[in-house]
Coordinates of C-alpha atoms and ligand atoms in Angstrom, one line a residue:
X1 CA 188.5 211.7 160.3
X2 CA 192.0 212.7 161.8
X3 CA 192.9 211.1 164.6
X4 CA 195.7 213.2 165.9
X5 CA 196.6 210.6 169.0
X6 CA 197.3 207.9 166.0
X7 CA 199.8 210.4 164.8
X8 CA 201.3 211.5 167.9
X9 CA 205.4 211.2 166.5
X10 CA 207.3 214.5 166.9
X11 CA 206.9 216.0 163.4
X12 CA 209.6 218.5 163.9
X13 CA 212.2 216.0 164.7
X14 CA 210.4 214.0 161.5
X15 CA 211.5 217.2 159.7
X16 CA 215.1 217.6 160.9
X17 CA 215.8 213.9 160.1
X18 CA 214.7 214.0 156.2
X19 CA 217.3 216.8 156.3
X20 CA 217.5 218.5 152.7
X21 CA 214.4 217.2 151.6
X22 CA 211.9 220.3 151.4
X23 CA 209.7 219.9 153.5
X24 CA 206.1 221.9 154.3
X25 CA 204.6 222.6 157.4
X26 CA 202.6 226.2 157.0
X27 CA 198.9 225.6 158.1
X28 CA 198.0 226.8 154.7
X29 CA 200.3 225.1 152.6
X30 CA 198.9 222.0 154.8
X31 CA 195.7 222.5 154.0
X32 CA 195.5 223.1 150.0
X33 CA 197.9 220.0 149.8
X34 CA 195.5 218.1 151.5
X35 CA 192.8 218.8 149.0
X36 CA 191.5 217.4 145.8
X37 CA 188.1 218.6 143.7
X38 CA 186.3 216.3 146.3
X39 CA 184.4 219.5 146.7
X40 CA 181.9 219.0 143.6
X41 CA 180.3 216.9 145.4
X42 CA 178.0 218.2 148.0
X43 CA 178.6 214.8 150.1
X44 CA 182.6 214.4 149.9
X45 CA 183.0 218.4 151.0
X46 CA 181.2 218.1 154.4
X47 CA 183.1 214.7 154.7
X48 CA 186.5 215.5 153.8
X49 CA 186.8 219.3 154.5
X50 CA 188.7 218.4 157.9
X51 CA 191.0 216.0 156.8
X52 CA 194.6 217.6 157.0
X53 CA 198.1 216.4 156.9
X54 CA 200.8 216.8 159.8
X55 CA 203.6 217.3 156.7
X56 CA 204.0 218.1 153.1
X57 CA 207.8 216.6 151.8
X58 CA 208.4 217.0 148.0
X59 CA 211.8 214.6 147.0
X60 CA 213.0 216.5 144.1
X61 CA 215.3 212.8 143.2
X62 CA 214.4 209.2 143.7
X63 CA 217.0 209.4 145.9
X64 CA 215.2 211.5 148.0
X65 CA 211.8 210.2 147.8
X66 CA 213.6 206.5 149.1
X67 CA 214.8 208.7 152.3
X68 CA 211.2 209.9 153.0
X69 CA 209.8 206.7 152.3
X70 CA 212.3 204.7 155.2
X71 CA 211.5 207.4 157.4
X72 CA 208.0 207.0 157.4
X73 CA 207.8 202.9 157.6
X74 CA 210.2 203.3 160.4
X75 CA 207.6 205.9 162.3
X76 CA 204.6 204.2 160.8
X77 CA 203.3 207.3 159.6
X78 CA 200.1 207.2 157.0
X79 CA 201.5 207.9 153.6
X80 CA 199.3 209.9 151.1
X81 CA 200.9 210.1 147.5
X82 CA 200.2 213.6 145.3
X83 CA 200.5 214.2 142.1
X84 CA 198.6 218.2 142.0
X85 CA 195.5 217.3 143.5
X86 CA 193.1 217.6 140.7
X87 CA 191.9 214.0 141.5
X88 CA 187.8 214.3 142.3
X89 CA 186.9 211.7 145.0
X90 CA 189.2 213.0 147.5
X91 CA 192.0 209.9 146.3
X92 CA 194.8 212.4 147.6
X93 CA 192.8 213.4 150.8
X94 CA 195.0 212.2 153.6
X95 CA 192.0 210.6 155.5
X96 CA 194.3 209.9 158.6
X97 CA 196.4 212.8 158.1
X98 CA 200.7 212.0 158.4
X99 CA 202.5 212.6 155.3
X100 CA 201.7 213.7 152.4
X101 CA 204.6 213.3 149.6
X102 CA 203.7 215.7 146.6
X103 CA 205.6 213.6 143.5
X104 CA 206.3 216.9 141.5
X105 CA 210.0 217.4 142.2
X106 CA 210.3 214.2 140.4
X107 CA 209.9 215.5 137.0
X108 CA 212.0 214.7 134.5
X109 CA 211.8 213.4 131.2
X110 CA 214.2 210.4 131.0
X111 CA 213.9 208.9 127.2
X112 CA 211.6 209.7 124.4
X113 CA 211.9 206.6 121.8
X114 CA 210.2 206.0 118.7
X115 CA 206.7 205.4 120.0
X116 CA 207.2 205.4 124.0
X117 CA 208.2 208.1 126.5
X118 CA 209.9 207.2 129.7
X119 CA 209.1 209.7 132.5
X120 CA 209.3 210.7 136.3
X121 CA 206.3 210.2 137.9
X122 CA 205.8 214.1 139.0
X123 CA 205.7 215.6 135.3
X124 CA 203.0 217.5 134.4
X125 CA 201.5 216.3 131.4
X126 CA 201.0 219.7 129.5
X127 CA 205.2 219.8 129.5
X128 CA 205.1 216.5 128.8
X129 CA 203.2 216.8 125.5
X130 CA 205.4 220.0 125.0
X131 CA 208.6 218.0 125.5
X132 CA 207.3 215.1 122.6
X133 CA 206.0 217.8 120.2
X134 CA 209.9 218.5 119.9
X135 CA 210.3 215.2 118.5
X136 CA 206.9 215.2 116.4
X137 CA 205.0 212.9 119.0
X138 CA 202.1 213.6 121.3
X139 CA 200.9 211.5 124.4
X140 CA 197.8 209.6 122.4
X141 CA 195.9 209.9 125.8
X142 CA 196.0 212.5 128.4
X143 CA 194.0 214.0 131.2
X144 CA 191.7 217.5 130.3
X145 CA 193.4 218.7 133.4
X146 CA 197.3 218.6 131.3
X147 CA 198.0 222.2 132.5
X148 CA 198.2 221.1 136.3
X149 CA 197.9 217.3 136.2
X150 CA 201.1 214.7 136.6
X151 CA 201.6 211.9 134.3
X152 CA 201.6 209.7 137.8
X153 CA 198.4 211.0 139.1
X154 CA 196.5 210.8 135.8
X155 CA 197.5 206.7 135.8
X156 CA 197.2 206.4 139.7
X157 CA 194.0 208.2 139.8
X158 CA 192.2 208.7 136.2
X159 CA 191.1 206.7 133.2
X160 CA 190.0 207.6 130.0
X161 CA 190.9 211.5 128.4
X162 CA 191.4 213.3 125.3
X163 CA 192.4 210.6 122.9
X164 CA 190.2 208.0 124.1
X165 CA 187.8 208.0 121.3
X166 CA 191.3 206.8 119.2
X167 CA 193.2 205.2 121.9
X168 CA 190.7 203.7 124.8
X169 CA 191.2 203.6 128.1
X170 CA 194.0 203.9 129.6
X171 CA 194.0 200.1 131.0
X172 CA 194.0 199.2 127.7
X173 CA 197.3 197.1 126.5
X174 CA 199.8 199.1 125.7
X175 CA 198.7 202.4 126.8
X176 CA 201.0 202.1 129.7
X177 CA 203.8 200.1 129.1
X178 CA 205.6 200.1 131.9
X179 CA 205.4 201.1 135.5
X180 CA 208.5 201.5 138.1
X181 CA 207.1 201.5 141.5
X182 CA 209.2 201.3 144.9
X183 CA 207.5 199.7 148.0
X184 CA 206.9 201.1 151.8
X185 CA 209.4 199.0 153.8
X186 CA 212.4 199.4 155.6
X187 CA 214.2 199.3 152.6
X188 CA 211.9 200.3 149.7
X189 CA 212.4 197.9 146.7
X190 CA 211.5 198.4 143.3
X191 CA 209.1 196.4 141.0
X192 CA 208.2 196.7 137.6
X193 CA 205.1 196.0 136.0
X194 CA 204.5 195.5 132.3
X195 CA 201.7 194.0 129.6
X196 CA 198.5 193.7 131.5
X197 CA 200.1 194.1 134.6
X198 CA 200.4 197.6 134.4
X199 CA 196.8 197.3 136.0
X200 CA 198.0 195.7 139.2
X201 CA 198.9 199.6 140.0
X202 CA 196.9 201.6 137.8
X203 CA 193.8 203.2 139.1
X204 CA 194.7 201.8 142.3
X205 CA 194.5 205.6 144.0
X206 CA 198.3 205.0 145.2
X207 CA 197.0 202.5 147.8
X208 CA 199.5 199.7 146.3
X209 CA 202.7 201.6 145.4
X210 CA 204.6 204.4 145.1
X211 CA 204.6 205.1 140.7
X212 CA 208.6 206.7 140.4
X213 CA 208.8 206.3 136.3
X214 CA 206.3 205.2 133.6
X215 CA 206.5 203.9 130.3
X216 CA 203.9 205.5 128.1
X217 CA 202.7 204.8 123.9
X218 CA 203.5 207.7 122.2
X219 CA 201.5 208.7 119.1
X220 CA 202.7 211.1 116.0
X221 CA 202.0 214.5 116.8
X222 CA 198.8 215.9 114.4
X223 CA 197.5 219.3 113.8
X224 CA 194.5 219.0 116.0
X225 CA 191.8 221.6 114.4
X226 CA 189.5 222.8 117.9
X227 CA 185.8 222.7 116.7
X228 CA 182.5 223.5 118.0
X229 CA 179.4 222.6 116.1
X230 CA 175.4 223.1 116.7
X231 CA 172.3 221.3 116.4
X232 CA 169.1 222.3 116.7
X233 CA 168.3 219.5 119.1
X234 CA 170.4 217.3 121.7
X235 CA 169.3 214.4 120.3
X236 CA 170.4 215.5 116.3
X237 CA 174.1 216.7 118.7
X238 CA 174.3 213.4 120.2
X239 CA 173.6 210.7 117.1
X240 CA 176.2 212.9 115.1
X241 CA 178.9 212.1 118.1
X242 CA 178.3 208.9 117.6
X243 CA 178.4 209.2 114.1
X244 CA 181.6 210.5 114.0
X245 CA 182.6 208.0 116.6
X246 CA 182.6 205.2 114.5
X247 CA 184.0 206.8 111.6
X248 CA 187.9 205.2 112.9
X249 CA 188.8 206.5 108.5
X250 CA 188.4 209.9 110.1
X251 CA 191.3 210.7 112.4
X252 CA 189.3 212.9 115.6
X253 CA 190.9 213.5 119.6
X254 CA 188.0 214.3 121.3
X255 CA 183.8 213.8 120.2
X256 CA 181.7 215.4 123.0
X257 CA 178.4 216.7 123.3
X258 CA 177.0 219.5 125.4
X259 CA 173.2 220.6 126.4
X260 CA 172.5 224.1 125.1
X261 CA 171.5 224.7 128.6
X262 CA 175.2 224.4 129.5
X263 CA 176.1 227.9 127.5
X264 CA 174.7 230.2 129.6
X265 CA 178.2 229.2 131.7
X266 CA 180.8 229.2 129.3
X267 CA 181.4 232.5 129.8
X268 CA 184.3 232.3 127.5
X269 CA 182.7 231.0 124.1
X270 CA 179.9 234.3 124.5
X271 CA 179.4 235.2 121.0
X272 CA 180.7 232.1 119.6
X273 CA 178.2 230.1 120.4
X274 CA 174.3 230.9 119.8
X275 CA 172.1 230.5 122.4
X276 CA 169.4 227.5 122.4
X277 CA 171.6 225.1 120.3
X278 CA 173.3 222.3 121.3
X279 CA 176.9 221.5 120.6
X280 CA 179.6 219.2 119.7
X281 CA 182.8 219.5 120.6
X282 CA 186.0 218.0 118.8
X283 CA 189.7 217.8 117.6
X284 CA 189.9 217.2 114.5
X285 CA 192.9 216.1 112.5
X286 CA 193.4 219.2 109.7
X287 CA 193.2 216.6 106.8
X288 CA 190.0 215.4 107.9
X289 CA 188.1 219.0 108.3
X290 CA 186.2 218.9 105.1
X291 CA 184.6 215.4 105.9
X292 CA 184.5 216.3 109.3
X293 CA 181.8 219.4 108.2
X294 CA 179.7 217.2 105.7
X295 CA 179.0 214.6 108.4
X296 CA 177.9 217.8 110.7
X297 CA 175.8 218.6 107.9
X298 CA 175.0 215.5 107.5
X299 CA 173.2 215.4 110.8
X300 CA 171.2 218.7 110.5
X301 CA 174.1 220.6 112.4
X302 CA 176.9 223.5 111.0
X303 CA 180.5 223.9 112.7
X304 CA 180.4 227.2 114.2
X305 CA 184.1 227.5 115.0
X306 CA 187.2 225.6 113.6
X307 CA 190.5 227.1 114.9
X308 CA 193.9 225.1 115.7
X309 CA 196.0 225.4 118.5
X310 CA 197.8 229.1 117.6
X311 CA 194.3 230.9 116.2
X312 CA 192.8 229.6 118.8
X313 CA 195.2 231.2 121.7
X314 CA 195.4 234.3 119.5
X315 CA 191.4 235.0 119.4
X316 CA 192.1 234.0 123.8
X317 CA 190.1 231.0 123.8
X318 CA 190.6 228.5 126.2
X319 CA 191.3 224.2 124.1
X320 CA 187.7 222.7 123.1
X321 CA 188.8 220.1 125.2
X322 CA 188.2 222.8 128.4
X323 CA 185.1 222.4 128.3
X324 CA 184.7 218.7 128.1
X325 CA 185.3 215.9 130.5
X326 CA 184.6 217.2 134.4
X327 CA 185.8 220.7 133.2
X328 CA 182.1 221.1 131.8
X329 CA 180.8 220.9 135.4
X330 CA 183.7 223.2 136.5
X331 CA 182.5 225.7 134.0
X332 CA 178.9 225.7 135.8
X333 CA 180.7 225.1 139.3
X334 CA 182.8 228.7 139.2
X335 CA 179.1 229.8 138.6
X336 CA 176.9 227.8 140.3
X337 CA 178.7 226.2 143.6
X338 CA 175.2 224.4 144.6
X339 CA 175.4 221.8 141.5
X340 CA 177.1 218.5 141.6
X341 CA 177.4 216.2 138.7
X342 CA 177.6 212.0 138.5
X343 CA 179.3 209.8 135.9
X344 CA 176.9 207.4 133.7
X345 CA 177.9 204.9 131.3
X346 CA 175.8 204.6 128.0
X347 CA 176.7 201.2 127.5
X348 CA 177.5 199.7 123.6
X349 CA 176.0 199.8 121.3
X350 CA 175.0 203.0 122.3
X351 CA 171.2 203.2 122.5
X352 CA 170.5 207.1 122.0
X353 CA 166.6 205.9 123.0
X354 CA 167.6 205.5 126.6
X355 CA 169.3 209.2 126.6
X356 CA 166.3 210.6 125.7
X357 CA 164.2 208.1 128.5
X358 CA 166.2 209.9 130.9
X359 CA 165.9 213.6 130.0
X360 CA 161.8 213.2 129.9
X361 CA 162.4 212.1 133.5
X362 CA 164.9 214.2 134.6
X363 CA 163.7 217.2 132.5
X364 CA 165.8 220.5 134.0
X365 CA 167.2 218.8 137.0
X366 CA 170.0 217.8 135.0
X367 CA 172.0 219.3 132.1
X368 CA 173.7 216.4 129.9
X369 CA 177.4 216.4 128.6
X370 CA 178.6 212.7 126.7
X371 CA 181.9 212.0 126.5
X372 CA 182.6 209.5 123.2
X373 CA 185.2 207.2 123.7
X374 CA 186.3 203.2 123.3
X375 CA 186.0 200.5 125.8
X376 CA 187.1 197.2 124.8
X377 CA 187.1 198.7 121.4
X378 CA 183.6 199.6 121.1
X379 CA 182.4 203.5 121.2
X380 CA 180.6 203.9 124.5
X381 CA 179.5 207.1 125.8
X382 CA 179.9 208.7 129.4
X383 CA 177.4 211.0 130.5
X384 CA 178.4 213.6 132.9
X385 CA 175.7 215.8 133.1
X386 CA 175.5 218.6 135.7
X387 CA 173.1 218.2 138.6
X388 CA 171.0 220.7 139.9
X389 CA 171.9 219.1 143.4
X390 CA 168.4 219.6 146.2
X391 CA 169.5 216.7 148.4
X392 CA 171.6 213.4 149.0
X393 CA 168.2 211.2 148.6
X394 CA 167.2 212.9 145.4
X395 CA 170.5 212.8 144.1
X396 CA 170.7 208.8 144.7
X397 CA 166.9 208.8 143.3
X398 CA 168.8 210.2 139.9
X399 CA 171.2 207.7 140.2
X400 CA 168.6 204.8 140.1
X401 CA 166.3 206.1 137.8
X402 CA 169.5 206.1 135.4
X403 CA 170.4 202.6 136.0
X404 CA 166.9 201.5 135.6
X405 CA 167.4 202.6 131.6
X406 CA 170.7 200.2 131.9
X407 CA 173.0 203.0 132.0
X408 CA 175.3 202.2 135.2
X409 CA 176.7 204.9 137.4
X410 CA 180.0 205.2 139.0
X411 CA 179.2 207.1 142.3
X412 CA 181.6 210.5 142.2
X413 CA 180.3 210.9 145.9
X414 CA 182.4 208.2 147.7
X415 CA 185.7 208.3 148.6
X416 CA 185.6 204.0 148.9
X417 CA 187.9 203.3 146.3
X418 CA 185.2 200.0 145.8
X419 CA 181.9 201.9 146.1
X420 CA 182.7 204.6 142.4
X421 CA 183.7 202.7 139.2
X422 CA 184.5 199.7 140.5
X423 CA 181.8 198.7 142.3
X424 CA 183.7 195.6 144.0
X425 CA 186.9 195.2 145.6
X426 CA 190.4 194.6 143.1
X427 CA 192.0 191.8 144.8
X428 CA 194.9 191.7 142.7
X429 CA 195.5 195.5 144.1
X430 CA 195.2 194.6 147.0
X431 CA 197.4 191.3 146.9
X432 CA 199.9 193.6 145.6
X433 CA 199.2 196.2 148.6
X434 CA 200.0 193.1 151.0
X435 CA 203.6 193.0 148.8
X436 CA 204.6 197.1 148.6
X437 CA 202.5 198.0 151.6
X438 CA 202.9 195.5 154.3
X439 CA 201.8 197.7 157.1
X440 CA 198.9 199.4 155.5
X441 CA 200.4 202.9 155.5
X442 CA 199.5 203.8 151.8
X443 CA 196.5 206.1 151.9
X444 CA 194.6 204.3 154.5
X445 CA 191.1 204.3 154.7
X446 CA 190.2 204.3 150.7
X447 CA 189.8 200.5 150.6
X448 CA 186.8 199.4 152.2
X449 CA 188.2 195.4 152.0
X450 CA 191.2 195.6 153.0
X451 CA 191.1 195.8 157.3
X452 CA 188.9 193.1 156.4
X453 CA 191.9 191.0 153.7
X454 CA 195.1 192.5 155.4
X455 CA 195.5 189.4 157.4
X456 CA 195.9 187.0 154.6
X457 CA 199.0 186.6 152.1
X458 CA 199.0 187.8 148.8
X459 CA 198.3 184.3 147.0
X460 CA 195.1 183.9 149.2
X461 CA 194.3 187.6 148.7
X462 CA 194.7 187.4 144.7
X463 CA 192.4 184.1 145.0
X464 CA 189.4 185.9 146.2
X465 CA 187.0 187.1 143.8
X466 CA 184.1 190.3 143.4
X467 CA 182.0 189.0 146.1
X468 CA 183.7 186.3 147.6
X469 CA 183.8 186.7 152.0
X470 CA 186.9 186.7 153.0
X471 CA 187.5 185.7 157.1
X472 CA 187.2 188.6 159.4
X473 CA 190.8 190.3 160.3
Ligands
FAD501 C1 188.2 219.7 135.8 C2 188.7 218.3 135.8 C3 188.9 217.6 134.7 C4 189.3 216.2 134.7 N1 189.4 215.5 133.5 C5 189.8 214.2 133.6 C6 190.0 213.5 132.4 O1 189.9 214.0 131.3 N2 190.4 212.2 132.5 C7 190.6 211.6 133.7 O2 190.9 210.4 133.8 N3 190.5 212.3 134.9 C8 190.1 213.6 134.8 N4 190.0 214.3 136.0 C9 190.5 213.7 137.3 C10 192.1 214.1 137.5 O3 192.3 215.4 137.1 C11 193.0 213.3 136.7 O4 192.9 212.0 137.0 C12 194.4 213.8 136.9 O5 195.2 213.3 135.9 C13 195.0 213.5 138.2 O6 196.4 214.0 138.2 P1 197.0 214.7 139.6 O7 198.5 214.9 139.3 O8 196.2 215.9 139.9 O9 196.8 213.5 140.6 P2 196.3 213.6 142.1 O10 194.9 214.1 142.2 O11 197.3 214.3 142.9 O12 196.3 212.0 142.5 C14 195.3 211.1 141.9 C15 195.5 209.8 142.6 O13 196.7 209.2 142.2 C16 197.6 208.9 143.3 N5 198.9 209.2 143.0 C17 199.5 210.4 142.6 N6 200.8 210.3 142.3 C18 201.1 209.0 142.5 C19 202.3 208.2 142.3 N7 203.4 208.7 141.9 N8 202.2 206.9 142.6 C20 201.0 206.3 143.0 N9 199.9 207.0 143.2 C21 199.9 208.3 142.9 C22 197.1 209.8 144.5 O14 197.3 209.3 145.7 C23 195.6 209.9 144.2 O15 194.9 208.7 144.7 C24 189.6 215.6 136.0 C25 189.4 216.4 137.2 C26 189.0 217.7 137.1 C27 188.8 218.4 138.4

């Protein structure tokens, strides 16, 4: 997909005029910059494999990141925004190659308040938590990737995390509060977004704007209690998550349930979990352990392990919450490299009758994981299961036979920003692409709509609606 003739500026003289600003141009350094997890899926590794940057800068001050940022509208070079690359569609895949501006210089800290955090785009969200358990606070939703994720990438690129089953999504009002985010023009300027139009930039794969600082809820800081429990059957492990996620009296992080056939690969929890039954995962608060139990009870289950944050690193397990979300498929991926995974929705109220549908079809071929969490403050549950991956028709067979039971999938396998979750184009991102992006340079190639929108101005872009034709540009 690179087309080196489109790039054909003088990158060394590129290099010499950003001066201080470190800059990257080692083959190899080149190449693992220019990579995401695109590889668990079979289709985005043989389409993305090739797709390399020219140049790696890192701005360690805003200051800094402006200077790149002129330099590149005045070469028109393709800009690619990076938090650490543990996005999974390839969103920080520089399709065209050019520059690739990894945000994690910019990583400070700038103001923790009494329930909000202001913070550089570039911190990683494991010292992030760290820095608000100093003040008794904890980020209410973060990414299962906190130990190399950025705060920046997780709301440029994710979703929905550990806290969700409390806290929703992260669209949801007043997750993010606010978000500082300069423009790609010949002088950058800076917009702020707040209330619901946080979401003009969120999830919007840094296509629309360059996220320097956010505004983020902060929640009080509890003593999470890392549990695994079993049930004889997946269906007994999967009504007791849902149980337990509408009991909002008892205060939980995470509710996620795991196919027994998954423990074969978690190589860590050998002799802590038995093999055959199927789990639940959770955090819950310490108060609410002994209810917690009965409701496992409850549901024909026992809680196998219950361990908080320090027993848990002294006995050298890894967080519960390591094994859920897409880190359940990278447990069987450092295994198993053929599998690939998708992402259904179990739509509210969840109807555990369609699960089961699904696994007397699907029978081996797939190993199912549910994720528990709020949308539009109902529990919902995501199904991630693990696919034992023979081809690219079969796997799009799975994918229908799962929507024919209602449960809708966001395709993991594109790297169309409007083909996954969204399945249609956000106009309002791209009206707001047309502001902070004039020329098109932010990660080109993700949105399928806009060669097709760019023409327009951003009133008549933000008019159009899912499915509307715009006039060809
Ligand atoms: C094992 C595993 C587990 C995961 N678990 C979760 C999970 O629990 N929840 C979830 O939502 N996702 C999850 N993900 C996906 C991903 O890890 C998260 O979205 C993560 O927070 C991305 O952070 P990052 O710094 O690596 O971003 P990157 O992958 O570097 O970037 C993600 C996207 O954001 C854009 N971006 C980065 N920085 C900026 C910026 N400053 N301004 C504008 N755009 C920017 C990039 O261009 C890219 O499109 C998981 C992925 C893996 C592989």
């Amino acid at each position: 997909m690179n087309t080196p003739a489109d790039n054909a500026i003088d990158w060394q003289a590129f290099r010499r005029a950003l001066g201080d600003v470190p800059t990257f141009d080692n083959p190899k350094i080149l190449k693992a910059k220019s990579r995401d997890f695109f590889w668990y899926s079979p289709i985005l590794a043989r389409k993305l494999d090739g797709c390399i940057a020219d140049l790696v800068a890192r701005p360690r001050t805003q200051e800094e990141l402006v200077r790149v940022l002129k330099l590149a509208y005045a070469k028109r070079v393709p800009v690619t925004l990076r938090g650490r690359g543990s996005g999974n569609y390839g969103q920080a895949v520089p399709l065209e190659g050019g520059l690739v501006v990894e945000m994690t210089g910019l990583d400070r800290v700038l103001e923790i308040g009494e329930d909000f955090v202001r913070v550089e785009a570039g911190c990683n969200l494991h010292r992030l938590n760290e820095a608000l358990r100093a003040h008794g606070k904890e980020l209410p939703i973060f990414s299962s990737t906190q130990r190399i994720a950025t705060i920046g990438g997780f709301v440029g690129g994710g979703s929905v995390g550990i806290g969700s089953i409390e806290h929703g999504m992260l669209q949801d009002y007043g997750n993010i509060i606010r978000i500082s985010a300069l423009s790609l023009e010949a002088e950058p300027v800076r917009h702020e977004f707040t209330g619901e139009d946080v979401n003009l930039l969120h999830h919007a794969w840094g296509i629309n704007g360059v996220i320097t600082e956010l505004t983020m809820k902060t929640a009080p800081e509890r003593d999470w209690i890392n549990c695994i429990s079993s049930f004889p059957t997946y269906r007994a492990a999967f009504d007791a998550g849902t149980a337990l996620g509408h009991r909002r009296d008892l205060r939980r992080k995470l509710v996620c349930t795991v196919d027994a056939g998954f423990t074969p690969y978690f190589a860590k929890l050998e002799g802590r979990v038995e093999t055959g039954r199927h789990l639940m995962l959770t955090l819950i608060d310490r108060g609410d352990l002994p209810a917690f139990v009965g409701l496992v009870r409850e549901w024909g289950g026992r809680t196998d392990l219950s361990l908080d944050e320090t027993e848990m690193a002294a006995e050298g397990l890894p967080h519960v919450f390591e094994f859920s979300f897409n880190h359940t498929t990278l447990q069987v991926l450092n295994v198993d490299p053929s599998v690939t995974y998708l992402q259904v929705r179990v739509p509210a109220p969840i109807d555990a009758e369609r699960v089961d549908a699904v696994r007397e079809i699907l029978g081996d071929e797939v190993l199912m994981h549910h994720e528990f969490f709020r949308l539009n403050d109902e529990l919902v549950a995501a199904d991630l299961p693990v696919v034992f991956y023979t081809t690219d028709e079969r796997l799009y067979e799975i994918i229908r036979i799962y929507e024919d039971h209602g449960c809708p999938v966001s395709d993991p396998h594109t790297f169309i920003i409007e083909d996954g979750g969204m399945k249609h184009a956000d106009y309002r991102h791209l009206s707001w692409k047309k502001r902070l992006d004039p020329q098109g340079l932010l990660n080109p190639g993700k949105s399928k709509e806009w060669p097709r929108v760019r023409h327009l101005d951003p009133a008549a872009i933000e008019a159009l609606h899912p499915g509307a034709a715009p006039g060809a540009g």
